[in-house]
């Protein structure tokens, strides 16, 4: 169970889809929406990850649904959207992967794998769920980008292209969908401590920490807090923007 002390936001009666919502940042977003009263559908492609999260979140009963979905495959995304047990209020496009290599060593497969999940996946989920949104004036599309989208990064041609593309789509959706009651925003995390990163050698973790003006890694709850704020009715006039959550790494 999360020890996070939730913000005041009240999501009772709201339905949320979190892609990649069973691990790392996505799992923390799922936890915090549940703690704030929402019902959450977790879209996740790893069976093992689903089972671990299912155990952790068992006490939430029917407030949390797990659907096995590969966001990079439109057919499976569309089926999941059809099987969703509720109309959606909030979509969090969080699922993402890395296949880091310097540009000269990056294969076409490395490029396509990351684009398919991190860019096409965001397009596919948003497209399939658009007709599934509830008829309310507070519809939310929140996509997890990255600070590297704003300044590039060695070894991440594929990832940076995808994450910058997410920002472009977000701004376009803000223009196209605002009159229909949507806001569309992106959150750009900096270095965030997730289970994957915890496996890094202490020295490498320290080297990263030294570059962060705030003097510490981000926590998944730092990212989730920004998502809950953007999803709240209090943020209804914020759209088409990117919120960096990075301890001043990129200013
Ligand atoms: P993670 O690897 O711990 O979690 C990602 C989740 O997405 C996993 O459960 C994975 O199984 C799932 N997933 C991957 N591909 C999928 C697919 N095709 N269909 C469905 N689910 C899929 O990663 P983490 O660190 O929690 O990252 C979450 C998001 O935040 C990603 O979009 C990542 O790019 C972004 N991000 C993370 C940063 C960090 O330092 N951890 C920094 C900046 C952005």
Short mmCIF file of C-alpha atoms and ligand atoms in Angstrom, two decimals:
data_model
loop_
_atom_site.label_atom_id
_atom_site.label_comp_id
_atom_site.label_asym_id
_atom_site.label_seq_id
_atom_site.Cartn_x
_atom_site.Cartn_y
_atom_site.Cartn_z
CA UNK A 1 0.00 0.00 0.00
CA UNK A 2 1.25 3.45 -0.84
CA UNK A 3 2.37 5.59 2.09
CA UNK A 4 1.75 8.69 -0.01
CA UNK A 5 -0.43 11.31 1.67
CA UNK A 6 -2.89 12.25 -1.02
CA UNK A 7 -3.65 15.79 -2.15
CA UNK A 8 -7.12 17.18 -1.61
CA UNK A 9 -8.34 16.24 -5.08
CA UNK A 10 -11.57 14.28 -5.11
CA UNK A 11 -12.08 11.86 -7.98
CA UNK A 12 -15.14 10.05 -6.57
CA UNK A 13 -17.27 8.90 -9.50
CA UNK A 14 -14.45 9.45 -12.03
CA UNK A 15 -13.15 6.70 -14.28
CA UNK A 16 -9.52 6.60 -15.28
CA UNK A 17 -7.48 4.53 -17.77
CA UNK A 18 -3.76 4.30 -16.95
CA UNK A 19 -1.58 2.62 -19.58
CA UNK A 20 1.43 0.81 -18.14
CA UNK A 21 -0.37 1.37 -14.84
CA UNK A 22 0.89 -1.72 -13.03
CA UNK A 23 4.53 -0.75 -12.44
CA UNK A 24 6.77 2.22 -11.65
CA UNK A 25 5.31 5.67 -12.29
CA UNK A 26 2.10 4.22 -13.75
CA UNK A 27 1.46 2.08 -10.66
CA UNK A 28 1.87 5.13 -8.43
CA UNK A 29 -0.60 7.06 -10.63
CA UNK A 30 -3.04 4.14 -10.28
CA UNK A 31 -2.60 4.09 -6.47
CA UNK A 32 -3.15 7.80 -6.09
CA UNK A 33 -6.29 7.88 -8.26
CA UNK A 34 -7.69 4.96 -6.22
CA UNK A 35 -6.86 6.74 -2.97
CA UNK A 36 -8.64 9.84 -4.31
CA UNK A 37 -11.83 7.88 -5.00
CA UNK A 38 -11.57 7.05 -8.72
CA UNK A 39 -12.16 3.74 -10.48
CA UNK A 40 -9.12 2.75 -12.54
CA UNK A 41 -8.62 0.50 -15.55
CA UNK A 42 -4.99 -0.55 -15.82
CA UNK A 43 -3.85 -1.31 -19.36
CA UNK A 44 -0.68 -3.35 -19.18
CA UNK A 45 0.95 -5.93 -21.42
CA UNK A 46 3.07 -7.95 -18.99
CA UNK A 47 1.11 -10.78 -17.31
CA UNK A 48 3.66 -11.00 -14.51
CA UNK A 49 3.45 -7.27 -13.81
CA UNK A 50 -0.35 -7.45 -13.81
CA UNK A 51 -0.34 -10.31 -11.28
CA UNK A 52 2.02 -8.49 -8.90
CA UNK A 53 -0.07 -5.31 -9.04
CA UNK A 54 -3.32 -7.27 -8.76
CA UNK A 55 -2.08 -8.71 -5.44
CA UNK A 56 -1.00 -5.33 -4.12
CA UNK A 57 -4.26 -3.64 -5.08
CA UNK A 58 -6.62 -6.51 -4.16
CA UNK A 59 -8.20 -4.52 -1.33
CA UNK A 60 -9.60 -2.05 -3.87
CA UNK A 61 -11.93 -4.77 -5.22
CA UNK A 62 -13.94 -3.69 -8.26
CA UNK A 63 -12.49 -0.16 -8.14
CA UNK A 64 -9.53 -1.47 -10.14
CA UNK A 65 -9.73 -3.44 -13.40
CA UNK A 66 -6.80 -5.04 -15.20
CA UNK A 67 -6.82 -5.42 -18.95
CA UNK A 68 -3.95 -7.04 -20.81
CA UNK A 69 -3.21 -4.65 -23.64
CA UNK A 70 -0.23 -4.03 -25.89
CA UNK A 71 -0.56 -0.32 -26.65
CA UNK A 72 1.61 -0.69 -29.75
CA UNK A 73 -1.03 -2.88 -31.47
CA UNK A 74 -4.12 -0.98 -32.56
CA UNK A 75 -6.34 -4.07 -32.80
CA UNK A 76 -5.74 -5.03 -29.14
CA UNK A 77 -6.19 -1.42 -28.02
CA UNK A 78 -9.52 -1.20 -29.83
CA UNK A 79 -10.72 -4.48 -28.29
CA UNK A 80 -9.73 -3.24 -24.82
CA UNK A 81 -11.62 0.01 -25.42
CA UNK A 82 -14.73 -1.98 -26.40
CA UNK A 83 -14.42 -4.16 -23.26
CA UNK A 84 -13.95 -1.23 -20.89
CA UNK A 85 -16.61 -1.48 -18.16
CA UNK A 86 -17.20 2.28 -17.95
CA UNK A 87 -17.19 5.62 -19.80
CA UNK A 88 -13.82 7.36 -19.40
CA UNK A 89 -13.17 10.71 -17.71
CA UNK A 90 -9.37 10.67 -17.62
CA UNK A 91 -6.80 8.94 -19.83
CA UNK A 92 -3.20 8.72 -18.66
CA UNK A 93 -0.89 7.65 -21.49
CA UNK A 94 2.04 6.36 -19.45
CA UNK A 95 3.27 3.07 -21.00
CA UNK A 96 6.76 3.44 -22.38
CA UNK A 97 9.97 1.57 -23.17
CA UNK A 98 13.59 2.40 -23.97
CA UNK A 99 16.03 0.85 -26.45
CA UNK A 100 19.00 3.16 -25.93
CA UNK A 101 21.94 3.14 -28.36
CA UNK A 102 24.07 5.81 -30.00
CA UNK A 103 22.63 6.87 -33.36
CA UNK A 104 25.26 5.00 -35.41
CA UNK A 105 24.48 1.75 -33.56
CA UNK A 106 20.69 2.15 -33.37
CA UNK A 107 18.93 -0.33 -35.64
CA UNK A 108 15.72 0.28 -37.53
CA UNK A 109 14.12 -2.27 -35.16
CA UNK A 110 15.29 -0.28 -32.10
CA UNK A 111 13.79 2.86 -33.62
CA UNK A 112 10.51 1.26 -34.61
CA UNK A 113 9.99 -0.55 -31.29
CA UNK A 114 10.21 2.67 -29.31
CA UNK A 115 8.14 4.70 -31.79
CA UNK A 116 5.48 1.97 -31.87
CA UNK A 117 5.03 1.92 -28.09
CA UNK A 118 5.86 5.47 -26.99
CA UNK A 119 4.38 7.45 -29.89
CA UNK A 120 1.95 5.25 -31.88
CA UNK A 121 0.77 3.74 -28.57
CA UNK A 122 -0.30 7.18 -27.34
CA UNK A 123 -2.08 7.87 -30.63
CA UNK A 124 -3.76 4.42 -30.62
CA UNK A 125 -5.04 4.61 -27.01
CA UNK A 126 -6.30 8.16 -27.38
CA UNK A 127 -7.95 7.39 -30.73
CA UNK A 128 -9.67 4.19 -29.54
CA UNK A 129 -10.87 5.83 -26.31
CA UNK A 130 -12.05 9.14 -27.75
CA UNK A 131 -15.60 7.84 -28.42
CA UNK A 132 -15.60 6.16 -24.99
CA UNK A 133 -15.31 9.38 -23.00
CA UNK A 134 -18.18 10.38 -20.73
CA UNK A 135 -20.30 13.30 -21.88
CA UNK A 136 -18.89 15.82 -19.39
CA UNK A 137 -17.07 19.16 -19.72
CA UNK A 138 -14.08 17.80 -17.75
CA UNK A 139 -12.46 15.26 -20.02
CA UNK A 140 -8.71 14.81 -19.62
CA UNK A 141 -5.92 13.44 -21.81
CA UNK A 142 -2.58 13.40 -19.98
CA UNK A 143 0.47 11.90 -21.66
CA UNK A 144 3.82 11.16 -20.06
CA UNK A 145 6.60 12.65 -22.16
CA UNK A 146 10.13 13.25 -20.81
CA UNK A 147 12.46 16.18 -20.24
CA UNK A 148 14.74 14.70 -22.91
CA UNK A 149 12.05 15.64 -25.46
CA UNK A 150 12.90 19.27 -24.72
CA UNK A 151 16.67 19.07 -25.08
CA UNK A 152 17.69 15.79 -26.78
CA UNK A 153 19.78 13.07 -25.21
CA UNK A 154 22.78 11.00 -26.17
CA UNK A 155 21.75 7.46 -27.14
CA UNK A 156 18.05 8.21 -27.35
CA UNK A 157 17.21 9.20 -30.95
CA UNK A 158 14.20 6.88 -30.89
CA UNK A 159 12.98 7.83 -27.42
CA UNK A 160 13.44 11.58 -27.89
CA UNK A 161 11.64 11.46 -31.25
CA UNK A 162 8.70 9.63 -29.66
CA UNK A 163 8.51 11.83 -26.56
CA UNK A 164 8.77 15.04 -28.64
CA UNK A 165 6.03 13.64 -30.87
CA UNK A 166 3.82 13.16 -27.81
CA UNK A 167 4.19 16.86 -27.03
CA UNK A 168 3.23 17.74 -30.62
CA UNK A 169 0.12 15.55 -30.49
CA UNK A 170 -0.81 17.00 -27.10
CA UNK A 171 -0.71 20.57 -28.41
CA UNK A 172 -2.73 19.58 -31.48
CA UNK A 173 -5.37 17.80 -29.37
CA UNK A 174 -5.62 20.86 -27.12
CA UNK A 175 -6.49 22.91 -30.21
CA UNK A 176 -8.85 20.37 -31.74
CA UNK A 177 -10.67 19.09 -28.65
CA UNK A 178 -11.00 22.02 -26.23
CA UNK A 179 -14.49 22.96 -27.45
CA UNK A 180 -15.55 19.36 -26.84
CA UNK A 181 -14.70 19.55 -23.12
CA UNK A 182 -11.20 18.05 -23.19
CA UNK A 183 -7.93 19.32 -21.89
CA UNK A 184 -4.78 17.70 -23.28
CA UNK A 185 -1.48 18.08 -21.45
CA UNK A 186 1.88 16.38 -21.15
CA UNK A 187 4.00 15.73 -18.07
CA UNK A 188 7.75 15.62 -18.66
CA UNK A 189 9.50 13.71 -15.86
CA UNK A 190 13.19 14.10 -15.20
CA UNK A 191 15.18 11.26 -13.63
CA UNK A 192 12.64 9.33 -11.60
CA UNK A 193 13.43 6.47 -9.24
CA UNK A 194 11.49 3.43 -10.41
CA UNK A 195 12.34 -0.27 -9.82
CA UNK A 196 14.29 -0.26 -13.08
CA UNK A 197 16.53 2.59 -11.91
CA UNK A 198 16.94 1.17 -8.38
CA UNK A 199 18.94 -1.64 -10.00
CA UNK A 200 21.61 0.86 -11.20
CA UNK A 201 24.98 0.81 -9.38
CA UNK A 202 25.10 3.35 -6.53
CA UNK A 203 27.92 5.25 -8.28
CA UNK A 204 25.88 5.77 -11.45
CA UNK A 205 22.87 6.86 -9.43
CA UNK A 206 25.02 9.38 -7.56
CA UNK A 207 26.43 10.76 -10.83
CA UNK A 208 22.87 11.45 -12.02
CA UNK A 209 21.93 12.98 -8.68
CA UNK A 210 24.83 15.44 -8.89
CA UNK A 211 23.33 16.89 -12.09
CA UNK A 212 19.93 17.60 -10.54
CA UNK A 213 19.68 21.07 -8.95
CA UNK A 214 17.11 19.75 -6.43
CA UNK A 215 19.79 17.28 -5.25
CA UNK A 216 17.62 14.19 -5.45
CA UNK A 217 15.96 11.83 -7.91
CA UNK A 218 12.26 12.30 -8.61
CA UNK A 219 9.81 9.97 -6.90
CA UNK A 220 6.92 8.34 -8.79
CA UNK A 221 4.60 10.34 -6.52
CA UNK A 222 6.16 13.60 -7.83
CA UNK A 223 4.94 12.63 -11.30
CA UNK A 224 1.60 11.29 -10.08
CA UNK A 225 0.94 14.55 -8.20
CA UNK A 226 1.25 16.52 -11.46
CA UNK A 227 -1.12 14.08 -13.18
CA UNK A 228 -3.74 14.35 -10.44
CA UNK A 229 -3.54 18.15 -10.56
CA UNK A 230 -3.94 18.22 -14.36
CA UNK A 231 -6.83 15.74 -14.09
CA UNK A 232 -8.65 17.82 -11.48
CA UNK A 233 -11.47 20.23 -12.22
CA UNK A 234 -9.23 22.95 -10.74
CA UNK A 235 -6.99 22.58 -13.85
CA UNK A 236 -9.80 22.98 -16.37
CA UNK A 237 -8.20 26.05 -18.04
CA UNK A 238 -4.78 24.45 -18.48
CA UNK A 239 -4.44 22.77 -21.86
CA UNK A 240 -1.78 22.20 -24.50
CA UNK A 241 1.00 22.60 -22.00
CA UNK A 242 3.96 20.53 -20.80
CA UNK A 243 4.72 20.41 -17.08
CA UNK A 244 8.31 19.43 -16.34
CA UNK A 245 8.69 17.55 -13.08
CA UNK A 246 12.45 17.33 -12.87
CA UNK A 247 13.88 19.18 -9.84
CA UNK A 248 15.03 22.00 -12.18
CA UNK A 249 17.14 19.69 -14.36
CA UNK A 250 16.01 21.57 -17.47
CA UNK A 251 15.40 25.28 -16.97
P1 LIG B 1 8.54 1.12 -16.18
O1 LIG B 1 9.27 0.32 -17.21
O2 LIG B 1 8.83 0.88 -14.73
O3 LIG B 1 6.96 0.98 -16.41
C1 LIG B 1 6.39 1.05 -17.69
C2 LIG B 1 5.21 0.13 -17.73
O4 LIG B 1 4.68 0.17 -19.07
C3 LIG B 1 5.60 -1.33 -17.47
O5 LIG B 1 4.68 -1.92 -16.58
C4 LIG B 1 5.53 -1.98 -18.84
O6 LIG B 1 5.21 -3.36 -18.80
C5 LIG B 1 4.43 -1.15 -19.49
N1 LIG B 1 4.48 -1.24 -20.95
C6 LIG B 1 5.59 -1.14 -21.73
N2 LIG B 1 5.25 -1.31 -23.02
C7 LIG B 1 3.92 -1.53 -23.06
C8 LIG B 1 3.00 -1.80 -24.10
N3 LIG B 1 3.39 -1.90 -25.37
N4 LIG B 1 1.68 -1.97 -23.79
C9 LIG B 1 1.27 -1.90 -22.49
N5 LIG B 1 2.11 -1.66 -21.46
C10 LIG B 1 3.42 -1.49 -21.74
O7 LIG B 1 8.81 2.64 -16.57
P2 LIG B 1 8.64 3.99 -15.73
O8 LIG B 1 9.98 4.45 -15.35
O9 LIG B 1 7.60 3.86 -14.70
O10 LIG B 1 8.12 4.97 -16.90
C11 LIG B 1 6.76 5.33 -17.08
C12 LIG B 1 6.67 6.41 -18.14
O11 LIG B 1 7.45 7.54 -17.73
C13 LIG B 1 7.26 5.97 -19.49
O12 LIG B 1 6.49 6.55 -20.54
C14 LIG B 1 8.66 6.58 -19.46
O13 LIG B 1 9.15 6.77 -20.75
C15 LIG B 1 8.39 7.87 -18.73
N6 LIG B 1 9.57 8.46 -18.12
C16 LIG B 1 10.26 7.81 -17.13
C17 LIG B 1 11.38 8.40 -16.57
C18 LIG B 1 12.17 7.74 -15.47
O14 LIG B 1 13.24 8.27 -15.09
N7 LIG B 1 11.72 6.63 -14.90
C19 LIG B 1 11.86 9.72 -17.02
C20 LIG B 1 11.05 10.32 -18.04
C21 LIG B 1 9.95 9.71 -18.57
#
